[in-house]
Coordinates of C-alpha atoms in Angstrom, one line a residue:
M204 CA 15.5 18.0 60.0
Q205 CA 15.6 16.5 63.4
N206 CA 18.3 13.9 64.2
D207 CA 15.8 11.1 64.6
N208 CA 15.1 11.3 60.8
M209 CA 18.8 11.5 60.0
Q210 CA 19.5 8.5 62.3
T211 CA 17.5 6.2 60.0
L212 CA 20.3 6.7 57.3
N213 CA 23.7 5.1 57.1
K214 CA 26.8 7.3 57.1
T215 CA 27.1 7.4 53.3
Q216 CA 23.5 8.2 52.9
Q217 CA 23.9 11.0 55.5
K218 CA 26.7 12.5 53.5
A219 CA 24.5 12.6 50.4
V220 CA 21.6 14.2 52.3
G221 CA 23.9 16.8 53.9
H222 CA 25.7 17.9 50.7
T223 CA 23.2 20.5 49.5
S224 CA 25.4 23.1 47.7
G225 CA 26.8 22.5 44.2
P226 CA 26.6 19.5 41.8
L227 CA 26.1 16.1 43.3
L228 CA 26.2 12.7 41.6
I229 CA 24.8 9.8 43.7
L230 CA 25.7 6.4 42.3
A231 CA 23.0 4.3 43.9
G232 CA 23.4 0.6 43.7
A233 CA 20.3 -1.7 43.5
G234 CA 18.5 -1.8 46.8
S235 CA 20.6 0.9 48.4
G236 CA 17.8 3.2 49.3
K237 CA 18.1 5.9 46.6
T238 CA 14.5 7.1 47.0
K239 CA 15.0 7.4 50.7
V240 CA 18.1 9.5 50.2
L241 CA 16.4 11.7 47.6
T242 CA 13.4 12.4 49.7
H243 CA 15.4 13.0 52.9
R244 CA 17.6 15.4 51.0
I245 CA 14.7 17.4 49.8
A246 CA 13.1 17.6 53.2
H247 CA 16.6 18.5 54.7
I248 CA 17.0 21.4 52.3
I249 CA 13.5 22.7 53.3
A250 CA 13.6 22.1 57.1
E251 CA 17.2 22.7 57.9
K252 CA 18.4 25.1 55.2
N253 CA 15.2 27.1 55.2
I254 CA 14.8 27.0 51.5
P255 CA 11.2 27.6 50.3
P256 CA 9.7 24.4 48.8
S257 CA 8.8 26.4 45.7
H258 CA 12.5 26.6 44.9
I259 CA 12.9 22.8 44.7
L260 CA 12.3 20.6 41.7
A261 CA 12.4 16.8 41.6
V262 CA 11.9 14.9 38.3
T263 CA 11.5 11.2 37.8
F264 CA 10.2 8.8 35.1
T265 CA 6.8 7.5 36.3
N266 CA 3.8 9.0 37.9
K267 CA 3.8 6.2 40.5
A268 CA 7.4 7.2 41.5
A269 CA 6.5 10.9 41.6
E270 CA 3.5 10.3 43.9
E271 CA 5.6 8.1 46.2
M272 CA 8.3 10.8 46.4
K273 CA 5.6 13.5 47.2
K274 CA 4.1 11.2 49.9
R275 CA 7.5 10.5 51.6
V276 CA 8.6 14.2 51.5
A277 CA 5.3 15.3 53.2
Q278 CA 5.8 12.6 55.9
L279 CA 9.3 13.7 56.6
L280 CA 8.4 17.3 56.9
R281 CA 5.6 16.4 59.3
S282 CA 7.9 14.2 61.4
S283 CA 10.4 17.1 61.6
R284 CA 7.5 19.3 62.8
F285 CA 8.1 21.6 59.8
M286 CA 5.0 22.4 57.8
P287 CA 5.7 24.6 54.9
R288 CA 3.4 27.6 54.3
A289 CA 3.7 27.2 50.6
A290 CA 3.0 24.1 48.6
L291 CA 5.3 21.1 48.5
P292 CA 8.2 21.1 46.1
W293 CA 7.4 20.5 42.4
I294 CA 7.8 16.7 42.0
S295 CA 6.7 15.2 38.7
T296 CA 7.7 13.3 35.6
F297 CA 9.7 14.9 32.8
H298 CA 6.6 14.9 30.5
S299 CA 4.3 16.4 33.1
L300 CA 6.9 19.1 33.7
G301 CA 7.2 19.9 30.0
A302 CA 3.4 20.0 29.6
A303 CA 3.0 22.4 32.5
I304 CA 5.6 24.8 31.2
L305 CA 4.2 24.7 27.7
R306 CA 0.7 25.4 28.9
Q307 CA 2.0 28.3 30.9
E308 CA 4.0 29.7 27.9
A309 CA 1.7 28.4 25.2
S310 CA 1.6 31.6 23.1
R311 CA 5.4 31.8 23.0
A312 CA 5.6 28.1 22.1
G313 CA 3.2 28.4 19.2
R314 CA 0.3 26.6 20.8
T315 CA -2.8 27.5 22.8
K316 CA -3.2 26.4 26.4
Q317 CA -5.9 23.9 25.3
F318 CA -3.5 21.7 23.3
S319 CA -4.2 18.0 23.2
I320 CA -1.6 15.4 24.1
L321 CA -1.7 12.3 21.9
D322 CA -1.0 8.9 23.3
E323 CA 1.1 6.4 21.2
E324 CA -2.0 4.9 19.5
D325 CA -3.3 8.3 18.5
A326 CA 0.2 9.3 17.3
L327 CA 0.4 6.1 15.2
T328 CA -3.0 6.8 13.7
L329 CA -1.8 10.3 12.6
I330 CA 1.3 8.7 11.0
K331 CA -1.0 6.4 9.1
D332 CA -3.2 9.3 8.0
A333 CA -0.1 11.2 6.8
Q334 CA 1.1 8.2 4.8
K335 CA -2.3 7.8 3.1
E336 CA -2.4 11.4 2.1
L337 CA 1.1 11.0 0.6
G338 CA 0.3 7.7 -1.1
C339 CA 3.0 5.8 0.8
D340 CA 2.8 2.0 0.8
P341 CA 2.4 0.9 4.5
K342 CA 4.0 -2.4 3.7
Q343 CA 7.2 -0.7 2.5
F344 CA 7.0 2.1 5.1
Q345 CA 5.6 0.4 8.2
P346 CA 3.8 3.0 10.3
A347 CA 5.1 1.6 13.6
R348 CA 8.6 1.8 12.4
I349 CA 8.2 5.3 11.1
R350 CA 6.7 6.4 14.5
S351 CA 9.7 4.8 16.3
I352 CA 12.2 6.6 14.1
I353 CA 10.5 9.9 14.6
S354 CA 10.3 9.5 18.3
K355 CA 14.0 8.5 18.6
K356 CA 15.1 11.5 16.5
K357 CA 12.9 13.9 18.6
G358 CA 14.6 12.5 21.7
E359 CA 17.9 13.5 20.1
L360 CA 16.5 17.0 19.6
I361 CA 16.5 16.6 15.8
S362 CA 13.6 18.3 14.0
Y363 CA 12.0 17.1 10.7
K364 CA 13.8 20.0 9.0
D365 CA 17.2 18.8 10.3
F366 CA 16.3 15.3 9.3
T367 CA 15.3 16.4 5.8
E368 CA 18.5 18.2 5.3
E369 CA 20.6 15.2 6.5
T370 CA 18.8 12.6 4.4
K371 CA 17.8 14.4 1.2
T372 CA 20.1 12.3 -1.0
H373 CA 18.7 8.9 0.3
Y374 CA 15.4 7.6 -0.9
Y375 CA 14.0 5.8 2.2
P376 CA 14.9 8.5 4.7
R377 CA 13.6 11.1 2.3
I378 CA 10.2 9.5 2.3
I379 CA 10.3 9.3 6.1
A380 CA 11.1 13.0 6.2
K381 CA 8.0 13.8 4.0
I382 CA 5.8 11.7 6.3
W383 CA 7.3 13.4 9.3
E384 CA 6.7 16.8 7.9
R385 CA 3.0 16.0 7.1
Y386 CA 2.7 14.5 10.6
E387 CA 3.9 17.7 12.2
E388 CA 1.5 19.7 10.0
K389 CA -1.4 17.5 11.2
L390 CA -0.3 17.9 14.8
K391 CA -0.4 21.7 14.5
E392 CA -3.7 21.6 12.7
Q393 CA -5.2 19.7 15.6
N394 CA -3.4 21.8 18.2
A395 CA -1.9 18.6 19.5
L396 CA 1.5 17.4 20.8
D397 CA 2.9 13.9 21.1
F398 CA 4.9 12.8 24.2
D399 CA 8.3 13.7 22.6
D400 CA 7.0 17.3 21.8
L401 CA 6.6 17.9 25.5
L402 CA 10.3 17.8 25.9
I403 CA 11.7 19.1 22.5
L404 CA 9.3 22.1 22.4
T405 CA 10.2 23.0 26.0
V406 CA 14.0 22.9 25.2
N407 CA 13.4 25.0 22.1
L408 CA 11.3 27.4 24.1
F409 CA 14.2 27.9 26.6
N410 CA 16.8 28.2 23.9
S411 CA 14.8 30.8 21.9
N412 CA 13.6 32.8 24.9
P413 CA 16.4 33.5 27.5
D414 CA 13.9 35.5 29.6
I415 CA 11.6 32.5 30.0
L416 CA 14.6 30.2 30.8
K417 CA 15.9 32.7 33.4
R418 CA 12.4 32.8 35.1
Y419 CA 12.3 29.0 35.6
Q420 CA 16.0 28.9 36.6
N421 CA 15.2 31.4 39.4
K422 CA 12.0 29.5 40.3
W423 CA 13.8 26.1 40.8
R424 CA 17.2 26.6 42.4
Y425 CA 17.6 23.1 43.7
I426 CA 17.1 20.4 41.1
H427 CA 16.9 16.6 41.6
I428 CA 16.8 14.1 38.8
D429 CA 16.0 10.4 39.6
E430 CA 17.1 7.5 37.4
Y431 CA 19.6 9.7 35.6
Q432 CA 20.9 6.7 33.7
D433 CA 17.6 6.5 31.8
T434 CA 17.6 10.1 30.5
N435 CA 17.7 10.7 26.7
H436 CA 19.4 13.6 25.1
A437 CA 16.4 15.9 25.3
Q438 CA 16.0 15.2 29.0
Y439 CA 19.7 15.8 29.5
V440 CA 19.7 19.2 27.8
F441 CA 16.4 20.1 29.5
T442 CA 18.0 19.4 32.9
N443 CA 21.3 21.2 32.2
L444 CA 19.5 24.3 31.0
L445 CA 17.5 24.6 34.2
A446 CA 20.4 23.9 36.5
R447 CA 23.1 26.2 34.9
A448 CA 22.2 29.4 36.8
H449 CA 22.6 28.0 40.3
N450 CA 24.6 24.8 39.8
N451 CA 22.6 23.1 42.6
I452 CA 21.9 19.8 40.7
C453 CA 21.7 16.4 42.3
V454 CA 21.3 13.4 40.0
V455 CA 20.7 9.8 41.3
G456 CA 21.3 6.8 39.1
D457 CA 23.1 3.5 38.5
I458 CA 24.6 2.8 35.1
D459 CA 24.5 -0.9 35.9
Q460 CA 20.7 -0.6 35.7
C461 CA 20.5 1.2 32.4
I462 CA 18.3 -1.1 30.3
Y463 CA 16.2 1.2 28.1
S464 CA 18.5 2.2 25.2
W465 CA 15.8 1.1 22.8
R466 CA 13.7 3.9 24.2
G467 CA 16.5 6.4 23.7
A468 CA 18.1 6.2 27.2
D469 CA 21.8 7.2 27.0
F470 CA 24.0 5.8 29.8
R471 CA 26.7 8.2 28.7
N472 CA 24.8 11.1 30.4
I473 CA 25.7 9.7 33.8
L474 CA 29.3 8.8 32.8
S475 CA 29.9 12.4 31.6
F476 CA 28.3 14.1 34.7
E477 CA 31.7 14.9 36.2
R478 CA 32.9 16.4 33.0
D479 CA 29.8 18.5 32.6
W480 CA 30.0 19.7 36.3
P481 CA 33.8 19.8 37.2
Q482 CA 33.0 20.8 40.8
A483 CA 30.7 17.8 41.3
R484 CA 30.9 15.6 44.3
V485 CA 30.4 11.9 43.8
I486 CA 28.9 9.6 46.5
T487 CA 28.4 5.9 46.0
L488 CA 25.7 4.0 47.8
E489 CA 26.9 0.4 48.0
E490 CA 25.1 -1.0 51.1
N491 CA 22.2 -3.1 49.9
Y492 CA 19.1 -3.5 52.1
R493 CA 17.3 -6.1 49.9
S494 CA 19.3 -9.1 49.0
T495 CA 21.5 -11.7 50.7
Q496 CA 25.3 -11.6 50.4
T497 CA 25.1 -14.7 48.1
I498 CA 22.9 -12.9 45.6
L499 CA 24.9 -9.7 45.7
E500 CA 28.2 -11.6 45.2
A501 CA 26.7 -13.2 42.1
A502 CA 25.4 -9.9 40.8
N503 CA 28.8 -8.1 41.4
A504 CA 30.6 -10.9 39.5
V505 CA 28.2 -10.7 36.6
I506 CA 28.3 -6.9 36.1
A507 CA 32.0 -6.6 36.6
K508 CA 32.4 -8.0 33.1
N509 CA 31.0 -4.7 31.7
K510 CA 33.5 -2.0 30.7
A511 CA 31.2 1.0 30.4
R512 CA 30.4 1.5 34.1
K513 CA 31.4 3.2 37.4
E514 CA 33.1 0.9 39.8
K515 CA 31.1 -0.2 42.9
N516 CA 30.6 -3.3 44.9
L517 CA 27.3 -4.0 46.6
F518 CA 27.4 -5.4 50.1
T519 CA 24.9 -6.2 52.9
Q520 CA 24.7 -6.9 56.6
K521 CA 22.7 -10.1 55.6
K522 CA 25.7 -12.4 55.6
G523 CA 25.5 -15.8 53.8
G524 CA 22.2 -16.8 52.2
E525 CA 20.9 -19.8 50.2
R526 CA 22.9 -20.8 47.1
I527 CA 21.5 -20.1 43.6
S528 CA 19.8 -23.0 42.0
I529 CA 20.4 -23.8 38.3
F530 CA 18.2 -26.3 36.5
S531 CA 18.8 -27.7 33.1
A532 CA 15.5 -28.8 31.4
N533 CA 15.1 -31.0 28.3
N534 CA 12.5 -28.6 26.9
E535 CA 10.3 -25.7 27.8
A536 CA 7.5 -28.0 29.1
E537 CA 10.0 -29.6 31.6
E538 CA 11.3 -26.1 32.5
A539 CA 7.7 -25.0 33.3
A540 CA 7.1 -28.1 35.3
Y541 CA 10.3 -27.4 37.3
V542 CA 9.2 -23.8 38.0
I543 CA 5.6 -24.8 39.0
G544 CA 6.8 -27.8 41.1
T545 CA 9.3 -25.6 43.0
T546 CA 6.6 -23.0 43.4
R547 CA 4.2 -25.5 44.8
Y548 CA 6.9 -26.7 47.3
L549 CA 7.5 -23.1 48.4
L550 CA 3.8 -22.6 49.0
T551 CA 3.7 -25.7 51.2
Q552 CA 6.4 -24.1 53.3
G553 CA 4.2 -21.1 54.0
V554 CA 5.7 -18.7 51.4
P555 CA 3.0 -16.2 50.4
K556 CA 2.2 -16.2 46.7
K557 CA 2.9 -12.5 46.3
D558 CA 6.5 -13.1 47.4
I559 CA 7.2 -15.3 44.4
A560 CA 7.9 -14.1 40.9
I561 CA 8.8 -15.6 37.5
L562 CA 10.9 -13.4 35.2
I563 CA 11.2 -13.9 31.5
R564 CA 13.2 -12.1 28.9
T565 CA 10.5 -11.8 26.3
N566 CA 6.7 -12.0 26.3
F567 CA 6.2 -15.2 24.3
Q568 CA 7.7 -17.3 27.1
S569 CA 4.8 -16.6 29.4
R570 CA 2.3 -18.8 27.5
I571 CA 3.5 -22.2 28.7
L572 CA 4.1 -20.9 32.2
E573 CA 0.6 -19.5 32.4
E574 CA -0.9 -22.8 31.2
A575 CA 1.2 -24.7 33.8
L576 CA 0.0 -22.4 36.6
I577 CA -3.6 -22.7 35.6
S578 CA -3.3 -26.5 35.4
A579 CA -1.8 -26.5 38.9
G580 CA -4.6 -24.2 40.2
I581 CA -2.1 -21.6 41.3
P582 CA -3.4 -18.0 41.0
Y583 CA -1.0 -15.7 39.1
Q584 CA -0.9 -12.1 38.0
I585 CA 0.9 -11.1 34.8
T586 CA 2.3 -7.6 34.3
G587 CA 1.1 -6.5 30.9
V588 CA -1.4 -8.2 28.7
K589 CA -1.9 -12.0 29.1
F590 CA -1.0 -14.2 26.1
F591 CA -4.5 -14.8 24.7
A592 CA -5.5 -11.2 25.4
R593 CA -2.6 -9.7 23.3
K594 CA -3.6 -7.8 20.3
E595 CA -1.8 -9.9 17.7
I596 CA -3.1 -13.1 19.1
K597 CA -6.7 -11.9 19.2
D598 CA -6.3 -10.5 15.7
V599 CA -5.1 -13.8 14.2
L600 CA -7.8 -15.9 16.0
A601 CA -10.4 -13.3 14.9
Y602 CA -9.5 -14.0 11.3
I603 CA -10.0 -17.7 11.8
R604 CA -13.3 -17.2 13.6
A605 CA -14.6 -14.8 11.0
A606 CA -13.6 -17.2 8.2
L607 CA -15.4 -20.1 9.8
N608 CA -18.4 -18.2 11.1
R609 CA -19.6 -15.3 8.9
S610 CA -22.2 -14.3 11.5
D611 CA -19.4 -13.4 13.9
S612 CA -19.5 -9.6 13.4
I613 CA -17.2 -8.9 16.4
S614 CA -14.3 -10.8 14.8
K615 CA -15.1 -9.3 11.4
K616 CA -15.0 -5.8 12.8
R617 CA -11.7 -6.5 14.5
V618 CA -9.9 -7.5 11.3
M619 CA -11.8 -6.0 8.4
N620 CA -9.3 -3.2 8.0
V621 CA -6.2 -5.0 9.5
P622 CA -4.0 -4.6 7.4
S623 CA -5.5 -1.6 5.8
R624 CA -7.9 -2.2 2.9
G625 CA -9.4 1.3 2.7
I626 CA -12.4 0.2 4.8
G627 CA -12.9 3.1 7.2
K628 CA -15.3 3.2 10.1
T629 CA -18.2 4.5 8.1
L630 CA -17.9 1.8 5.4
M631 CA -17.3 -0.8 8.1
L632 CA -20.6 0.1 9.8
K633 CA -22.5 0.0 6.5
I634 CA -21.1 -3.5 5.7
L635 CA -21.9 -4.8 9.2
A636 CA -25.4 -3.3 9.0
E637 CA -25.8 -4.8 5.5
K638 CA -26.7 -1.4 4.0
P639 CA -26.6 -0.7 0.2
L640 CA -23.0 -0.1 -1.0
S641 CA -21.6 1.8 -4.0
G642 CA -19.6 0.1 -6.6
P643 CA -16.2 0.9 -5.1
E644 CA -17.5 0.0 -1.6
K645 CA -18.7 -3.4 -2.9
K646 CA -15.2 -4.0 -4.4
K647 CA -13.6 -3.4 -1.0
Q648 CA -16.0 -5.6 0.8
G649 CA -15.6 -8.3 -1.8
A650 CA -11.8 -8.4 -1.4
F651 CA -12.2 -8.9 2.3
E652 CA -14.8 -11.6 1.9
K653 CA -12.6 -13.3 -0.6
T654 CA -9.7 -13.3 1.9
L655 CA -12.0 -15.0 4.5
D656 CA -13.1 -17.5 1.8
D657 CA -9.5 -18.4 1.1
I658 CA -8.7 -18.7 4.9
A659 CA -11.7 -21.0 5.4
E660 CA -10.4 -23.3 2.6
I661 CA -6.9 -23.3 4.1
V662 CA -8.3 -24.2 7.6
R663 CA -10.3 -27.1 6.1
A664 CA -7.3 -28.4 4.1
Y665 CA -4.3 -28.2 6.4
P666 CA -3.2 -29.3 9.9
A667 CA -3.8 -26.7 12.5
S668 CA -0.3 -25.2 12.8
R669 CA 0.2 -25.1 9.0
A670 CA -3.2 -23.6 8.5
L671 CA -2.4 -20.9 11.0
Q672 CA 0.8 -20.0 9.3
K673 CA -0.9 -19.9 5.8
A674 CA -3.8 -17.8 7.2
M675 CA -1.4 -15.2 8.6
A676 CA 0.5 -15.0 5.4
H677 CA -2.6 -14.9 3.2
S678 CA -4.3 -12.2 5.2
G679 CA -1.2 -10.0 5.1
Y680 CA -1.2 -9.8 8.9
W681 CA 2.3 -11.2 9.2
D682 CA 3.7 -8.4 7.1
I683 CA 2.4 -5.5 9.1
W684 CA 5.0 -6.0 11.8
D685 CA 8.5 -4.7 11.3
P686 CA 11.0 -7.4 12.7
G687 CA 13.6 -4.6 13.0
S688 CA 11.6 -2.7 15.6
E689 CA 11.2 -3.5 19.3
E690 CA 7.4 -3.7 19.0
G691 CA 7.6 -5.7 15.8
E692 CA 10.0 -8.2 17.2
M693 CA 7.8 -8.7 20.3
R694 CA 4.6 -9.1 18.2
L695 CA 6.2 -11.6 15.8
S696 CA 7.7 -13.6 18.7
N697 CA 4.2 -13.9 20.2
L698 CA 2.8 -15.0 16.8
K699 CA 5.5 -17.6 16.5
E700 CA 4.7 -18.9 20.0
L701 CA 1.1 -19.2 18.9
I702 CA 2.2 -21.4 16.0
T703 CA 4.3 -23.5 18.4
L704 CA 1.2 -23.9 20.7
T705 CA -0.9 -25.0 17.7
L706 CA 1.4 -28.0 17.0
R707 CA -0.4 -29.9 19.7
Y708 CA -3.6 -29.8 17.6
D709 CA -2.0 -31.2 14.5
N710 CA -3.1 -34.8 15.4
K711 CA -6.7 -33.9 14.7
K712 CA -8.2 -33.8 11.2
P713 CA -8.8 -30.4 9.6
P714 CA -10.6 -28.3 10.6
E715 CA -11.1 -30.0 14.0
G716 CA -7.7 -29.0 15.3
I717 CA -8.3 -25.3 14.7
L718 CA -11.8 -25.5 16.2
S719 CA -10.3 -27.1 19.3
L720 CA -7.7 -24.3 19.4
L721 CA -10.4 -21.6 19.2
E722 CA -12.4 -23.3 22.0
D723 CA -9.3 -23.7 24.3
A724 CA -8.2 -20.1 23.7
A725 CA -11.7 -18.8 24.7
L726 CA -11.8 -21.0 27.8
M727 CA -8.2 -19.9 28.7
S728 CA -9.1 -16.3 28.3
A729 CA -12.2 -16.7 30.5
E730 CA -10.1 -18.4 33.2
E731 CA -7.5 -15.7 33.0
N732 CA -10.0 -13.0 33.5
V733 CA -11.2 -14.3 36.8
K734 CA -7.7 -14.5 38.3
N735 CA -7.8 -11.2 40.2
E736 CA -6.5 -12.4 43.5
K737 CA -4.0 -10.0 45.1
D738 CA -2.1 -12.9 46.7
A739 CA -0.8 -14.4 43.4
I740 CA 2.4 -15.5 41.7
H741 CA 3.8 -12.7 39.5
I742 CA 4.9 -13.3 35.9
M743 CA 6.7 -10.4 34.1
T744 CA 9.5 -9.5 31.8
V745 CA 12.8 -8.4 33.4
H746 CA 12.2 -4.9 32.0
A747 CA 8.8 -4.8 33.9
A748 CA 10.4 -6.0 37.1
K749 CA 12.8 -3.0 37.5
G750 CA 12.1 -1.3 40.8
L751 CA 10.4 -4.4 42.3
E752 CA 11.6 -7.0 44.7
F753 CA 10.5 -10.6 45.7
D754 CA 11.7 -13.1 48.3
Y755 CA 11.8 -16.0 45.8
L756 CA 12.7 -15.3 42.1
F757 CA 12.8 -17.6 39.1
V758 CA 14.5 -16.4 35.9
A759 CA 13.5 -18.8 33.0
G760 CA 15.0 -19.2 29.6
M761 CA 18.7 -18.6 30.4
E762 CA 19.8 -19.6 27.0
E763 CA 22.1 -18.1 24.3
G764 CA 19.9 -16.2 21.9
L765 CA 17.1 -15.7 24.4
F766 CA 19.0 -14.3 27.4
P767 CA 21.2 -12.6 26.2
H768 CA 18.7 -11.9 23.5
A769 CA 19.9 -12.2 19.9
S770 CA 19.5 -9.0 17.9
P771 CA 16.8 -9.3 15.2
A772 CA 19.2 -7.4 12.9
G773 CA 22.1 -9.7 13.8
D774 CA 24.2 -6.7 15.0
E775 CA 25.7 -8.1 18.2
T776 CA 27.6 -5.0 19.2
D777 CA 29.5 -4.6 22.5
E778 CA 27.0 -2.0 23.6
R779 CA 24.1 -4.4 23.1
Q780 CA 25.8 -7.2 24.9
E781 CA 26.6 -4.9 27.8
E782 CA 22.9 -3.9 28.0
E783 CA 21.9 -7.5 28.1
R784 CA 24.3 -8.1 30.9
R785 CA 22.9 -5.1 32.8
L786 CA 19.4 -6.6 32.3
F787 CA 20.6 -9.9 33.9
Y788 CA 22.1 -7.8 36.8
V789 CA 18.7 -6.2 37.3
A790 CA 17.0 -9.6 37.3
L791 CA 19.4 -11.0 39.9
T792 CA 19.0 -7.9 42.2
R793 CA 15.2 -8.2 42.3
A794 CA 15.6 -11.3 44.7
R795 CA 15.7 -11.0 48.4
K796 CA 16.3 -14.5 49.6
K797 CA 16.6 -17.1 46.9
L798 CA 17.2 -17.3 43.1
F799 CA 16.2 -20.1 40.7
L800 CA 17.7 -20.0 37.2
S801 CA 16.7 -22.4 34.4
Y802 CA 17.2 -23.1 30.8
A803 CA 15.9 -25.6 28.2
I804 CA 18.3 -27.7 26.0
F805 CA 15.6 -27.9 23.4
R806 CA 13.0 -25.1 22.8
T807 CA 10.4 -25.0 20.1
I808 CA 10.2 -21.6 18.5
F809 CA 8.0 -20.9 15.4
G810 CA 7.2 -24.5 15.2
E811 CA 10.9 -25.5 15.0
K812 CA 12.8 -27.4 17.7
R813 CA 16.1 -25.6 18.5
V814 CA 19.1 -26.8 20.4
N815 CA 20.3 -24.2 22.9
M816 CA 23.5 -23.5 24.7
P817 CA 23.2 -22.3 28.3
S818 CA 23.5 -18.5 28.7
R819 CA 27.1 -17.2 28.9
F820 CA 25.9 -15.2 32.0
L821 CA 25.5 -18.4 34.0
A822 CA 29.3 -19.0 33.7
D823 CA 30.0 -15.6 35.2
I824 CA 28.5 -16.6 38.6
P825 CA 31.2 -18.0 40.9
K826 CA 30.7 -21.8 41.3
H827 CA 30.7 -21.8 45.1
L828 CA 27.5 -19.7 44.9
L829 CA 25.6 -22.4 42.9
E830 CA 23.7 -25.5 43.5
T831 CA 22.1 -28.0 41.1
Q832 CA 18.5 -29.0 41.6
D833 CA 19.6 -32.2 43.2
D834 CA 21.2 -30.2 46.0
F835 CA 17.9 -28.4 46.6
K836 CA 14.9 -30.3 48.0
S837 CA 15.1 -33.5 45.9
T838 CA 11.8 -34.7 47.3
I839 CA 9.8 -32.3 45.0
D840 CA 7.5 -34.0 42.5
Y841 CA 7.9 -32.3 39.2
G842 CA 5.9 -34.7 37.2
F843 CA 8.8 -35.8 34.9

């Protein structure tokens, strides 16, 4: 690679790019240019070491990241006036790589090349079908939880046979093992794989067929793994098998940004790299190109409290920087007013909307912020599904609509078999088309109509928030979500937030309160759907913000129990607390210029007003880096 490309790197980055032989661990701090180093290293191996691109493999976690890496490598090779005769290196996600290998080796893997890959929704449907065939009660054995358990075990390279052997003396795990076995049979019957199979079957293929493993080891002699801290056990073994023949493995990661343990990510993989590869060289990238020194000093102080980490200290050439604002609100409405009032002020100072983001710890927090932005006429863009468009919110409101308006076939269709009542698609279509039904079919329809009758009576008898709670309980909808799972906790939190929202309609006589709620929800959804401006305020969870950066950043809900988030099972382990701290570190390091942190002394959750303590993380930030809201632009009109 020509010197002009190398000159764009700092000295530490140049060392990482130039070390091309043997194991290499690059500890890349937030904003330190890890993708730049990775792509420069790949181009350097090709252009300067004359290694054919076909011998190079790079693996990351998202298609977007893989495409960005491909684009950058191609640009670097063009700028070095080196155009490879062969194709570019293989750059893809773990799952895409596994799928490609399995299609190539389908007969040896026990599949045909035309196998289907199921998404999460399809996989969950298959779990439900397996449960039905086995006569398992979906309330006792929640399908989403079963799917989560199976996925986690597959990520640990545990098969259903291993699981069966381990759990045969325990009732609940034994039933899960039977469901899992039937699920695997159905996958094979359909010549289908789920996402986890793309990894576990490839590892099994390599372990059972040394000749196949050797072929791929010789094919990819230089291996690069991005975001190594996010690998699970299957990905760890997969990587190590491929790299063992030539030992040219380069992994890039940051344990301080490991925030996906609930997906199976194991930060110990990066901690044990030097043990696994005794000749490994370790290079730490500490110069940050994103944030001010103030922000980095705060982030360093916060993450230093964690014990399970590799020591590093981020620094920047951007000396100084604005102090971090902390605002104490009386309640969530006042907090939203503060966020929107400060945002409005920033906009008057010429800050583009797209350079402002609001981060939240969990989805239910977005509702009041979205309402405040809409009231203020400020365009916003939310990562993920907006509050009134979320499945669980639409489902519950569909129950109310169907109960009050029996001609609403759209709402009926949405909830007729949620939770399961044995009303399949064929019967549902017959009911909606008012076709003649058999005796058993009439019984199923009658049970559903009775549920709607009861909900209609509830809505007409109780204030809005109480009616909503009773309707959820009576329909059985509340019970389909497992509070012990990540998805269940999220869905239930959103339903609780809906109940909190509904309190404002309790001053109206039944059923007027609920009718007003339905009307407002429809109008809010319609307003949301036209907000497609690219220049808009961003709202997202901290998890969704990883990899992004903004000039001005709000982190709302800095309260004990919310951030750090309380475990739904009550098991506040050291590991869980350290992950919450890493998540806050990720939030802080998304900001380029200015941070605004806020908390509410009182917050209404599930219709109950709770008193909150400020997050322990706020006390970890050195005081000289902080300012109160009075120190920052006291002329702002917040409306309170």
